[in-house]
PDB file of C-alpha atoms in Angstrom:
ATOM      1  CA  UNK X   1      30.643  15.506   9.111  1.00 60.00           C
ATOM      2  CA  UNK X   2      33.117  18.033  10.255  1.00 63.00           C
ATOM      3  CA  UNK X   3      36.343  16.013  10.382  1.00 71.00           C
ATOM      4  CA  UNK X   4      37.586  12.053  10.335  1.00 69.00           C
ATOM      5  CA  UNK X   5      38.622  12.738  14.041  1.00 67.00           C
ATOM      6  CA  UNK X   6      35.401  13.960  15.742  1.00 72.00           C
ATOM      7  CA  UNK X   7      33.714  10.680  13.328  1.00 64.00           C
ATOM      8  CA  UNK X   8      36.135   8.498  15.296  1.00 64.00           C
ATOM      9  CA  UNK X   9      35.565   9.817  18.427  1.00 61.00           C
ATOM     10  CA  UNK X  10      31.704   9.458  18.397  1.00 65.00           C
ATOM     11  CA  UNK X  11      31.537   5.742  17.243  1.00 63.00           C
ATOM     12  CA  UNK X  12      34.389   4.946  20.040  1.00 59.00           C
ATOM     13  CA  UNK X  13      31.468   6.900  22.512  1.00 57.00           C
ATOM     14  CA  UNK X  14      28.924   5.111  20.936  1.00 60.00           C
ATOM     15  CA  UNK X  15      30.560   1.597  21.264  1.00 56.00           C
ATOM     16  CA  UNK X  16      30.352   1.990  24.621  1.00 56.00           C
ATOM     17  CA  UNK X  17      26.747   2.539  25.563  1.00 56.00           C
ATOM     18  CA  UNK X  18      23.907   0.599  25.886  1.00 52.00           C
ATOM     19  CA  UNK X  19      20.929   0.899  23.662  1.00 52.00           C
ATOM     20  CA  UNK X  20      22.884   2.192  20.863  1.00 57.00           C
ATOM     21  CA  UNK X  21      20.455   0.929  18.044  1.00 74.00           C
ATOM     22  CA  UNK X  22      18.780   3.687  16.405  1.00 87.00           C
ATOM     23  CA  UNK X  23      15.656   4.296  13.304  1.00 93.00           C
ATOM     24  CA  UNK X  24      16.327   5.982  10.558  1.00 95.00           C
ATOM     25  CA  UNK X  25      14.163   7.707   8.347  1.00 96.00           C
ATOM     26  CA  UNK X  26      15.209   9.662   5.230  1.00 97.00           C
ATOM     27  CA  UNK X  27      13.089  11.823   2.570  1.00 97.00           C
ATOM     28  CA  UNK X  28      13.745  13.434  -0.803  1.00 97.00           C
ATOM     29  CA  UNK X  29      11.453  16.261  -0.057  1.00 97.00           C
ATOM     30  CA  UNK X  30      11.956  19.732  -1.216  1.00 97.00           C
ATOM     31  CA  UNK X  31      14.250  20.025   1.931  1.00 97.00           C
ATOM     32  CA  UNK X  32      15.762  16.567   1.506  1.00 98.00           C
ATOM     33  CA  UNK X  33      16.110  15.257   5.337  1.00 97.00           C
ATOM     34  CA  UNK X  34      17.960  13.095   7.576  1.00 97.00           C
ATOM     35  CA  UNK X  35      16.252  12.002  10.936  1.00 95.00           C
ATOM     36  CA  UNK X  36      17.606   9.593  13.405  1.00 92.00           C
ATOM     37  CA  UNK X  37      16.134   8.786  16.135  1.00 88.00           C
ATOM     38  CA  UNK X  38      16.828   6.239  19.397  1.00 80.00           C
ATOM     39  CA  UNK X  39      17.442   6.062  23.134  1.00 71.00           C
ATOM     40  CA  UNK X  40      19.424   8.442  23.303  1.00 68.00           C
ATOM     41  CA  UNK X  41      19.588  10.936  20.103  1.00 73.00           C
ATOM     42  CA  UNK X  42      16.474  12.761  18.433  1.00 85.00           C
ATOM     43  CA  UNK X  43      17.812  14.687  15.353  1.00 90.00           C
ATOM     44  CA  UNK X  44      16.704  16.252  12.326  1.00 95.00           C
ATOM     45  CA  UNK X  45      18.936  17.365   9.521  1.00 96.00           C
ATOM     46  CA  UNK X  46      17.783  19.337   6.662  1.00 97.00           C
ATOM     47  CA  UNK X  47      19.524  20.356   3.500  1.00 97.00           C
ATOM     48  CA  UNK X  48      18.297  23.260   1.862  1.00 97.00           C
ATOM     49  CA  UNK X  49      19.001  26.076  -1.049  1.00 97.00           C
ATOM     50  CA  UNK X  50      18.159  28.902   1.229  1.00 97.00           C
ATOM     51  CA  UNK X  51      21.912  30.412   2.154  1.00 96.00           C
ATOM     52  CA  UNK X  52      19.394  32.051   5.017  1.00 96.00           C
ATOM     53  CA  UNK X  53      18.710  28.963   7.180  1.00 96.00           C
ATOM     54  CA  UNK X  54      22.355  27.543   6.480  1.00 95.00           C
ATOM     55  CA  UNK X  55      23.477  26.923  10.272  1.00 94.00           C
ATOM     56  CA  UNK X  56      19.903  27.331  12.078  1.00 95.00           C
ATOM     57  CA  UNK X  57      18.850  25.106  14.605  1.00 94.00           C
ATOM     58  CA  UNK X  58      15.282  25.381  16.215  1.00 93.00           C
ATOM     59  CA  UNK X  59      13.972  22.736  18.868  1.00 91.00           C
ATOM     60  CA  UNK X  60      11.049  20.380  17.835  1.00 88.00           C
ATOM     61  CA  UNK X  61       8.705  18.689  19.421  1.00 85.00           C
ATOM     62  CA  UNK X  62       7.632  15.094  18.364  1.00 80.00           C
ATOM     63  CA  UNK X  63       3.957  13.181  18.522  1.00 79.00           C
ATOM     64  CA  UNK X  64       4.913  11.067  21.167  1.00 76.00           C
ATOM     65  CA  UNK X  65       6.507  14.329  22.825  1.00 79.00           C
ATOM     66  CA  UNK X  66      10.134  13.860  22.556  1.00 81.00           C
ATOM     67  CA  UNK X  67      11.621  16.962  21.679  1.00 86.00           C
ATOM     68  CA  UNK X  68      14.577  16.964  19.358  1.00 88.00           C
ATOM     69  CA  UNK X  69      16.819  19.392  17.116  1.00 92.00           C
ATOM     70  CA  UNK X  70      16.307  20.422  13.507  1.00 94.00           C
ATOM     71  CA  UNK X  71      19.209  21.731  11.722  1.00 95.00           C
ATOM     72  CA  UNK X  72      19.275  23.172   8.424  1.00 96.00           C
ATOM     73  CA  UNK X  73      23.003  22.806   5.919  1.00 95.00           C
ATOM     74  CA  UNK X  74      22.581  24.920   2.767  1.00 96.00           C
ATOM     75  CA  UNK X  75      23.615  23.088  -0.260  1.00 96.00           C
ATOM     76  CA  UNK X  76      23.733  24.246  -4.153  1.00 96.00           C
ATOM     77  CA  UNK X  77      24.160  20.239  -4.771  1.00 97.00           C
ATOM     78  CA  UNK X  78      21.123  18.933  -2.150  1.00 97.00           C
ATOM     79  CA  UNK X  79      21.173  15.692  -3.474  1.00 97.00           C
ATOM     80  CA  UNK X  80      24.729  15.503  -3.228  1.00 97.00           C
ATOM     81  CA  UNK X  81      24.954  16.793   0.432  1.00 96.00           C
ATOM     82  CA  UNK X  82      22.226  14.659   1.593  1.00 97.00           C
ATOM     83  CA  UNK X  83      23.860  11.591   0.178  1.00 97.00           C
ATOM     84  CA  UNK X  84      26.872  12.946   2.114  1.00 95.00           C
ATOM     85  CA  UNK X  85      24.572  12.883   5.349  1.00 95.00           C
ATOM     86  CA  UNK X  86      23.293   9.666   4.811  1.00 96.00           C
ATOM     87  CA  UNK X  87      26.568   8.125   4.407  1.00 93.00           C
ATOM     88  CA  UNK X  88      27.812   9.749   7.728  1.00 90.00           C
ATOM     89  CA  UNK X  89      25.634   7.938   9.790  1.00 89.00           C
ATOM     90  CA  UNK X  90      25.022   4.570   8.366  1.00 90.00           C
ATOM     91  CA  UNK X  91      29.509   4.750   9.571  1.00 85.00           C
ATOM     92  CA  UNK X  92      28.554   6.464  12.768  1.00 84.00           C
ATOM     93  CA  UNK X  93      25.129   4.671  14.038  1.00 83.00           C
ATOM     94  CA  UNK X  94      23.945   1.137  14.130  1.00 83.00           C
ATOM     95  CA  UNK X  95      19.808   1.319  12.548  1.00 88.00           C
ATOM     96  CA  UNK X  96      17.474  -1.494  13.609  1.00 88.00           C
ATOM     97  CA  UNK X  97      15.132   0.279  11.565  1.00 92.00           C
ATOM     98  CA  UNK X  98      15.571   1.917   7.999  1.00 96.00           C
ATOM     99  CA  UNK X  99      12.241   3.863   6.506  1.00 97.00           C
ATOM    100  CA  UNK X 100      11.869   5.994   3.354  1.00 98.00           C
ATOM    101  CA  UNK X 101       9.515   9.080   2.080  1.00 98.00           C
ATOM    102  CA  UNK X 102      10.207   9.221  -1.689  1.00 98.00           C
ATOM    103  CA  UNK X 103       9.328  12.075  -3.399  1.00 97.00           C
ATOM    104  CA  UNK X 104       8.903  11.345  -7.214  1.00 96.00           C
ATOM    105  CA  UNK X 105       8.317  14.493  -8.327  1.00 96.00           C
ATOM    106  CA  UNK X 106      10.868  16.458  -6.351  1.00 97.00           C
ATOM    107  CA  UNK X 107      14.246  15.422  -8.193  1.00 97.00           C
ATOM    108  CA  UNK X 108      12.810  13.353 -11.107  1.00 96.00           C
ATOM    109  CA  UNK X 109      16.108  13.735 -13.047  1.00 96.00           C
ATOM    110  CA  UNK X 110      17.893  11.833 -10.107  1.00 97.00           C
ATOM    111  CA  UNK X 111      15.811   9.416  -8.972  1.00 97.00           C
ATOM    112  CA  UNK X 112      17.327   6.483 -10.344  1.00 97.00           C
ATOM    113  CA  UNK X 113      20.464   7.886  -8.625  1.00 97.00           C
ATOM    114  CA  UNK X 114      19.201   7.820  -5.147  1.00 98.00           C
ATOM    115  CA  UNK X 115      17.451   4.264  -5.518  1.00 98.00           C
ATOM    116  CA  UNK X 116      21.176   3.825  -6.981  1.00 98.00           C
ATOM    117  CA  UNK X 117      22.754   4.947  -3.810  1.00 97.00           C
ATOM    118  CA  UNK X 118      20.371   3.600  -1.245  1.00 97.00           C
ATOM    119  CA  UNK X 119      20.959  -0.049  -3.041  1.00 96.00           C
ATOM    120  CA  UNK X 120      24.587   0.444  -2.949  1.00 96.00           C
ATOM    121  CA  UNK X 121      24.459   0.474   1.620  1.00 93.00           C
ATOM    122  CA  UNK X 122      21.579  -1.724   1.662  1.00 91.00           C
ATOM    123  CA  UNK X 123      19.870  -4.333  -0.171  1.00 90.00           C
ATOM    124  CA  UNK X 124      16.867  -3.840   2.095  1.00 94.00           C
ATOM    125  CA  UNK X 125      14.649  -1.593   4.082  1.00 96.00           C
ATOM    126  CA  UNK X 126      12.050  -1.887   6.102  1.00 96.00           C
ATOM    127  CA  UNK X 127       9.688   1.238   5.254  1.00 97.00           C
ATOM    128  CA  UNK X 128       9.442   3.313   1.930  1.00 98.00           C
ATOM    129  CA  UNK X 129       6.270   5.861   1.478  1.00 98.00           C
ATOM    130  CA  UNK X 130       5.798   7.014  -2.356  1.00 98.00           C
ATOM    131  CA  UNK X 131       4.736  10.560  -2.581  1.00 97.00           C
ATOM    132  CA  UNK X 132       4.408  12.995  -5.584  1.00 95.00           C
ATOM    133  CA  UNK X 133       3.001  13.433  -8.585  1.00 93.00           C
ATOM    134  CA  UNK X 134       4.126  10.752 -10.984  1.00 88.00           C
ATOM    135  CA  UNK X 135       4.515  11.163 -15.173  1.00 86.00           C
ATOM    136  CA  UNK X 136       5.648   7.573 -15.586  1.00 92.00           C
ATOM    137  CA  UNK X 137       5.325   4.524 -13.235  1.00 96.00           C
ATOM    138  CA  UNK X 138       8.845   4.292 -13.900  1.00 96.00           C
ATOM    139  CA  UNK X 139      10.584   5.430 -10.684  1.00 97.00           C
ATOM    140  CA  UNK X 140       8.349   3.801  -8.345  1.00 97.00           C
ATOM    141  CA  UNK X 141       8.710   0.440 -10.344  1.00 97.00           C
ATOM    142  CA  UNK X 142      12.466   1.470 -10.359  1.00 97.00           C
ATOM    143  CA  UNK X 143      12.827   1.609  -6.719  1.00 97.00           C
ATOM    144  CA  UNK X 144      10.388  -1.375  -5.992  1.00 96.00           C
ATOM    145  CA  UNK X 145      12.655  -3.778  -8.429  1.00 95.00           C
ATOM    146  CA  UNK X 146      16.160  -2.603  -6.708  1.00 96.00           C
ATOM    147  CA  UNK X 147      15.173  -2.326  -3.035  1.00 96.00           C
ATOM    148  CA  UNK X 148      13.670  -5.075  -0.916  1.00 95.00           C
ATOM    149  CA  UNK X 149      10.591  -3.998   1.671  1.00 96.00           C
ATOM    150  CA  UNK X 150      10.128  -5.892   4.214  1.00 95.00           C
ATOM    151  CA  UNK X 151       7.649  -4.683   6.745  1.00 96.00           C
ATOM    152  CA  UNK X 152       5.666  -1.605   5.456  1.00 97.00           C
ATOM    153  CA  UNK X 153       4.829   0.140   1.489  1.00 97.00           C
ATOM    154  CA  UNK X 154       2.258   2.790   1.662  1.00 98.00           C
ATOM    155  CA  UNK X 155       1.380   4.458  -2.057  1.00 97.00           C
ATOM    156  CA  UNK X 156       0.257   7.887  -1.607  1.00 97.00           C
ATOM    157  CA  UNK X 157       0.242   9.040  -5.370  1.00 96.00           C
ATOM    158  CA  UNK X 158      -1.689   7.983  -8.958  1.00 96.00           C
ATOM    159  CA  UNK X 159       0.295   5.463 -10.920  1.00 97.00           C
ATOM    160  CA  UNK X 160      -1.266   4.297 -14.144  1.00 96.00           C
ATOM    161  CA  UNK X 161      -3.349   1.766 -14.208  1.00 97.00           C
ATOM    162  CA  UNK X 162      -1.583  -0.477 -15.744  1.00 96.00           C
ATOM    163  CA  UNK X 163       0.840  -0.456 -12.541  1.00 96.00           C
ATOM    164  CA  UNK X 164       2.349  -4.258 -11.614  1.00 95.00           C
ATOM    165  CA  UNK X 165       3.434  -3.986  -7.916  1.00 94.00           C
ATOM    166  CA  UNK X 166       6.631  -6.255  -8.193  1.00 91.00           C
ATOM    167  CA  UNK X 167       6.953  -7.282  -4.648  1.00 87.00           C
ATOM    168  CA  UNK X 168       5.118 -10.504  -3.391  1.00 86.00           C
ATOM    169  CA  UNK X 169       6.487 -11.794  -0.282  1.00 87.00           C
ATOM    170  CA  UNK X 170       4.983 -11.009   2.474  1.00 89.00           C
ATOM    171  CA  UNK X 171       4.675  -7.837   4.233  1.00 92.00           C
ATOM    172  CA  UNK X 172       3.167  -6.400   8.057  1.00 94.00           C
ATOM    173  CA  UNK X 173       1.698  -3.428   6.074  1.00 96.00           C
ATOM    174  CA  UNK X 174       0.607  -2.429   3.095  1.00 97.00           C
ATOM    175  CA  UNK X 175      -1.396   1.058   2.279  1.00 97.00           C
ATOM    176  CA  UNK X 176      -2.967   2.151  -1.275  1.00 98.00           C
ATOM    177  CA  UNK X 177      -4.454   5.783  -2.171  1.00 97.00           C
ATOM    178  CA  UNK X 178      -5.581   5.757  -5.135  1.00 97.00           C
ATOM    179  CA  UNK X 179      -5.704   2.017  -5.990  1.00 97.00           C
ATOM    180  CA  UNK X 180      -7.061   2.380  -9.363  1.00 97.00           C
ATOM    181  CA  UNK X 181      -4.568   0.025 -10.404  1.00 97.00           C
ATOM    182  CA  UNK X 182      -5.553  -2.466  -7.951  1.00 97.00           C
ATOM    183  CA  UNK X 183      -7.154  -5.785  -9.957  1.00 97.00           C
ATOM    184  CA  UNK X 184      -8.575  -9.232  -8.578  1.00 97.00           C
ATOM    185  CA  UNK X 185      -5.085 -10.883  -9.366  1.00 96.00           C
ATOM    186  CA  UNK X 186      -2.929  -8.085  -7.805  1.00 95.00           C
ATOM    187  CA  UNK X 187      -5.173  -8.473  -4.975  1.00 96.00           C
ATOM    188  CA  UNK X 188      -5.083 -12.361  -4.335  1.00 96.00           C
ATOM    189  CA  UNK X 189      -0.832 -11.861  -4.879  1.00 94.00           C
ATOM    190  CA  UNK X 190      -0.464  -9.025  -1.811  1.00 93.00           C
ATOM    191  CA  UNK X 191       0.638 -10.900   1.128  1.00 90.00           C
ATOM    192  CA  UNK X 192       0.252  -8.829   4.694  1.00 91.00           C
ATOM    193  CA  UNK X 193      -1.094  -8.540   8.011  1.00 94.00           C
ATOM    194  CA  UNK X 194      -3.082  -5.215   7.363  1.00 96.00           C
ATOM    195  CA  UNK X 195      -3.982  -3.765   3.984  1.00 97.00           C
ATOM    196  CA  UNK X 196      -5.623  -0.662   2.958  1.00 98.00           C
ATOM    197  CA  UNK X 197      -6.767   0.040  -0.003  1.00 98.00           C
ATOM    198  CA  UNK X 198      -8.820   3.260  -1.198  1.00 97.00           C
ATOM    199  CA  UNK X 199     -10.373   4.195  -4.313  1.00 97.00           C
ATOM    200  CA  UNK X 200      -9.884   0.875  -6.589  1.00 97.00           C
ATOM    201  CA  UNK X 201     -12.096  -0.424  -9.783  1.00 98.00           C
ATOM    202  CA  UNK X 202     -12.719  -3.726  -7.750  1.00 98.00           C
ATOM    203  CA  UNK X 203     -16.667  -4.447  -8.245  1.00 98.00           C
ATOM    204  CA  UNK X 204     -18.830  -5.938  -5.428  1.00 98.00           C
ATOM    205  CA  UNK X 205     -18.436  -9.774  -7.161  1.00 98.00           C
ATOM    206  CA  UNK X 206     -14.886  -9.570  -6.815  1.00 98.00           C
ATOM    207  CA  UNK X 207     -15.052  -8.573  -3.350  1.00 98.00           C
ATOM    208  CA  UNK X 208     -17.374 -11.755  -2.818  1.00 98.00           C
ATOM    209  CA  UNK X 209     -14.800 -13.957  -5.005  1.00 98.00           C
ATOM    210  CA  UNK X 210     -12.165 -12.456  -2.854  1.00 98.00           C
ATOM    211  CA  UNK X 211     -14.135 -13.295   0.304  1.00 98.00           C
ATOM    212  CA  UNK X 212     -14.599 -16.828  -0.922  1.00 98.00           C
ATOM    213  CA  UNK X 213     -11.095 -17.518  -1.733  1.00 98.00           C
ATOM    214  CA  UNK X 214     -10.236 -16.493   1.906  1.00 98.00           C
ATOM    215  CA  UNK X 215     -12.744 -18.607   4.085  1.00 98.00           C
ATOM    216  CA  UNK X 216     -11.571 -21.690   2.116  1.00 97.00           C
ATOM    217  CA  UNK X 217      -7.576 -20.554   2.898  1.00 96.00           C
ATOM    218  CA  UNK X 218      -6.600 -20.188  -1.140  1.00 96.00           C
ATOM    219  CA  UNK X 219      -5.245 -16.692  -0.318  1.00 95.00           C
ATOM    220  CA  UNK X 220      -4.175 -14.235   2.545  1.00 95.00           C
ATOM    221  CA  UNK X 221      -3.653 -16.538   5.703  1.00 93.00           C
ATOM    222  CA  UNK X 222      -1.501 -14.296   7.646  1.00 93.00           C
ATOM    223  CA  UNK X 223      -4.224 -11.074   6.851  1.00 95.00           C
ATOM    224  CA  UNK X 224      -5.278  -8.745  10.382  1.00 95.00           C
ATOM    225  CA  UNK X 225      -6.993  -6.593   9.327  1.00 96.00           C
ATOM    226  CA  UNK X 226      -8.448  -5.290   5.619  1.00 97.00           C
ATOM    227  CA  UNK X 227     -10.033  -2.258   4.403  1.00 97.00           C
ATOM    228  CA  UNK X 228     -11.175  -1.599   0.809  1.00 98.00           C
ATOM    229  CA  UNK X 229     -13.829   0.763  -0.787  1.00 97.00           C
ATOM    230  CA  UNK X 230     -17.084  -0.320  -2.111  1.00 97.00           C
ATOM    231  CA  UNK X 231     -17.819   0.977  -5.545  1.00 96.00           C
ATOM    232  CA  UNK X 232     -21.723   0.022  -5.331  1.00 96.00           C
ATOM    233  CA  UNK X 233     -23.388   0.191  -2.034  1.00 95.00           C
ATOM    234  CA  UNK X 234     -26.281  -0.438  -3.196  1.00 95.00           C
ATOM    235  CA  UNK X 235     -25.579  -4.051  -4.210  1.00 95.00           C
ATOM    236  CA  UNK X 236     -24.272  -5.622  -0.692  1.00 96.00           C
ATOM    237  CA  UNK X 237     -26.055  -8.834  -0.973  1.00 96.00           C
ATOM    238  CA  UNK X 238     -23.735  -9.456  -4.264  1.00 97.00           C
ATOM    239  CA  UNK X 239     -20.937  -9.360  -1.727  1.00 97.00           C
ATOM    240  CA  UNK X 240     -22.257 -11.918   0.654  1.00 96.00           C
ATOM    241  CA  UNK X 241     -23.512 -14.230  -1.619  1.00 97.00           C
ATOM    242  CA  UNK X 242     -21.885 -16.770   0.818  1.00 97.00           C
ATOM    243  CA  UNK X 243     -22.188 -18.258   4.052  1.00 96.00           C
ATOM    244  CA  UNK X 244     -22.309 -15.835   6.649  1.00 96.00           C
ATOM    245  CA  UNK X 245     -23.756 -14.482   9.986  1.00 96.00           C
ATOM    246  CA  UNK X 246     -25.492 -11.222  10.736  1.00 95.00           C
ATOM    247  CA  UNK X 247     -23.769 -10.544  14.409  1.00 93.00           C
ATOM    248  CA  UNK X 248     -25.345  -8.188  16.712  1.00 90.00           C
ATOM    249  CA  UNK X 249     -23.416  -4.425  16.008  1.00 86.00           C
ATOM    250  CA  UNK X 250     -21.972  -4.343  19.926  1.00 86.00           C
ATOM    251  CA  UNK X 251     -20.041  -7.543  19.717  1.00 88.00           C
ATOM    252  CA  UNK X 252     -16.722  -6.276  19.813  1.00 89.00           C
ATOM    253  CA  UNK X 253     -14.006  -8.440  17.745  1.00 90.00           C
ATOM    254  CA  UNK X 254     -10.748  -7.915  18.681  1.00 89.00           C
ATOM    255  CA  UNK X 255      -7.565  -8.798  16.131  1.00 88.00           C
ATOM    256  CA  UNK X 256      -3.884  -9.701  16.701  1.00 87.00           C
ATOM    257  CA  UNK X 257      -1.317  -7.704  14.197  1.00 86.00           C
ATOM    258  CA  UNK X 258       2.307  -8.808  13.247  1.00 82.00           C
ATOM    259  CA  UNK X 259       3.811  -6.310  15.997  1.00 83.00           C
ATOM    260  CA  UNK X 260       1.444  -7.907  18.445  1.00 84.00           C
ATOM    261  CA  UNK X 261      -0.529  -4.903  18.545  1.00 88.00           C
ATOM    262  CA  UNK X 262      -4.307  -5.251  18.530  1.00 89.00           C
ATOM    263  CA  UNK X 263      -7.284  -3.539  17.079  1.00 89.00           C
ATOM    264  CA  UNK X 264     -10.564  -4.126  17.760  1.00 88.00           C
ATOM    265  CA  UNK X 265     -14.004  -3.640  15.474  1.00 90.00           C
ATOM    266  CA  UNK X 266     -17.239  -3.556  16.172  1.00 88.00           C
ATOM    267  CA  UNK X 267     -18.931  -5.535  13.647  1.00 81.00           C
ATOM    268  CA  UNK X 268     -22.063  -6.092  11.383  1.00 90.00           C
ATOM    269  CA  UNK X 269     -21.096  -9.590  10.183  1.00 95.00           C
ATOM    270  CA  UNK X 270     -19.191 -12.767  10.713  1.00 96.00           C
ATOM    271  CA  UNK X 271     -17.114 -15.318   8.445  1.00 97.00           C
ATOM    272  CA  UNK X 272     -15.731 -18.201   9.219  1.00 96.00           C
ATOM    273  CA  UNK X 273     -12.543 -19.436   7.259  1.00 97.00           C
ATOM    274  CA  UNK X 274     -12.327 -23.241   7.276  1.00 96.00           C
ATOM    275  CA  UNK X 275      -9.640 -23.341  10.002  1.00 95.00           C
ATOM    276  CA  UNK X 276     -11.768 -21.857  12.736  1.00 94.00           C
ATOM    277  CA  UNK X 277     -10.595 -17.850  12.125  1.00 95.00           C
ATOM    278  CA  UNK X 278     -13.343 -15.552  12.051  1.00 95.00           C
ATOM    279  CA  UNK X 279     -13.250 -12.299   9.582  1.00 96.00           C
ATOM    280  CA  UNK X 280     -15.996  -9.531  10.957  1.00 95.00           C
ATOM    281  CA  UNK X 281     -16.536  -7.049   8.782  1.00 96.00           C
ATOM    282  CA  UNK X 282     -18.713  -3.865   9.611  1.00 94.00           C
ATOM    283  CA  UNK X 283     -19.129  -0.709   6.634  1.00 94.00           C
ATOM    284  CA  UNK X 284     -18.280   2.590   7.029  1.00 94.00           C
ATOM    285  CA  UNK X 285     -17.896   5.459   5.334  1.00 93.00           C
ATOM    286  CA  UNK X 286     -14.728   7.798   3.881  1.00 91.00           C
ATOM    287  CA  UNK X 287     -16.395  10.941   2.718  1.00 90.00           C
ATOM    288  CA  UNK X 288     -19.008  10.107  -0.001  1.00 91.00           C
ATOM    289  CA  UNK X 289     -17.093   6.830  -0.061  1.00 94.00           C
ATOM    290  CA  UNK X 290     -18.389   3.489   1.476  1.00 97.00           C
ATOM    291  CA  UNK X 291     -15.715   1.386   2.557  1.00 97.00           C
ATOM    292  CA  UNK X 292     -15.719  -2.638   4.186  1.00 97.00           C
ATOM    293  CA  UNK X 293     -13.452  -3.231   7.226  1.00 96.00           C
ATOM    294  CA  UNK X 294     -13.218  -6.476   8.451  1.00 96.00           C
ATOM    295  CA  UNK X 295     -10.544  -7.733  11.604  1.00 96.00           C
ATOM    296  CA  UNK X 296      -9.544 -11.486  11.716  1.00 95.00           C
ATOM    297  CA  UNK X 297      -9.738 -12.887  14.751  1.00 93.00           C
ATOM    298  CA  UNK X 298     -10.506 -16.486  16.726  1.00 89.00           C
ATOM    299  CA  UNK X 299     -13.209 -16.785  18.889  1.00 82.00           C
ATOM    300  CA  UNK X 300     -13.423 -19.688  21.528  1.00 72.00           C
TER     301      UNK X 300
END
């Protein structure tokens, strides 16, 4: 960001190293941010407001234990500076990986601005988290209509709920807390490998409808893993008013995601879909909550 000549000189440096693919992740936090991170660069960049921290640099340390830099720029525009960042090295850095924390509630004037400017270097990304508090569903339906996600959506914030999740196709991951807006048909149109869903109006015969629809293959054929709250624990037969088989609780089921990761569950129940796949599904509990996991897997 300095000067057109340093810019130059760090893409020719780049060009000519292996590895050179990197993730990006930006947020429109408070402090909005700019991290990239690959083979061989860690780095954090925050704007901020505080004239204080303008130029401070303090050394991180990651959860896998990389450490990295984190380096404030103070801005009286932040939105305008960190648009500034994020243009700097989409030129300079080549992203296998783009992921977004959106912060509704942060910049609400300008949020159609930066789903605006993200749209205008790409028509897709591969992550977005939704964070806030949210007046309107608005923004969220805003971003959702003018950006393509195509591995992971996680909803961490209360939309109305009247709230129609315009994306369909399928996706690796998709993560909902609160679902109150989460309906039998929304349900049946969600296409992904792992889906969590917390705190939704569906009622136990729904569930079992849901179930049902899935052991003849009418919906979610590519589904790893599911977990979804259960409004009325008392009423579990009304779920498994079907054919199914009570499985001893150490048989340990182990399912195949999309990134060829695994996860295993120890279950309380087996399903069979009509193609052979077996769902197990075991309860548990979230707090005061009860919730149903089940992992898809084939067993010889």
């Amino acid at each position: 960001m300095t000067s057109l000549k340093s810019k130059y000189f760090i893409k020719k440096f780049l060009r000519n190293i292996r590895n050179t693919r990197y993730n990006l992740l930006v947020d429109t936090n408070k402090e909005p941010r700019v991290l990239l991170r690959g083979y061989e660069i860690h780095f954090e960049l925050k704007i901020t407001s505080d004239k204080t921290k303008n130029g401070q640099r303090q050394q991180e340390v990651s959860m896998t234990g990389q450490k990295y830099d984190r380096c404030w720029i103070y801005s009286e525009n932040l939105i305008y500076q960190w648009t500034k960042a994020v243009k700097t090295v989409l030129e300079i850095f080549k992203f296998r990986r783009h992921s977004v924390l959106f912060y509704i509630d942060k910049f609400p004037t300008q949020n159609k601005s930066i789903v605006d400017f993200m749209k205008s270097l790409t028509p897709s990304i591969e992550s977005c988290e939704f964070h806030g508090k949210a007046e309107t569903d608005d923004d969220v339906e805003y971003f959702l209509k003018n950006l393509k996600v195509t591995e992971f959506v996680r909803f961490n914030l209360k939309l109305s709920d009247n709230f129609m999740f315009p994306q369909y196709h399928y996706l690796e991951c998709l993560s909902i807390d609160p679902g109150n807006w989460v309906t039998l048909d929304q349900l049946l149109r969600f296409h992904g490998s792992e889906i969590f869903i917390h705190d939704s109006p569906l009622t136990n015969y729904e569930l079992n409808q849901f179930l049902i629809l899935w052991m003849t293959s009418q919906c979610h054929q590519n589904l790893s893993f599911l977990l979804i709250n259960i409004n009325d624990p008392q009423s579990l037969e009304t779920i498994f008013n079907l054919p199914h088989e009570m499985i001893n609780p150490n048989v340990e089921r182990i399912g195949r995601l999309a990134n060829n990761d695994t996860i295993s569950l120890r279950g309380d129940i087996d399903i069979k879909r009509n193609d052979g796949m077996t769902g197990t599904i075991r309860f548990d509990w979230r707090l005061d909550k009860m919730i149903l996991k089940m992992v898809v897997s084939w067993i010889d």
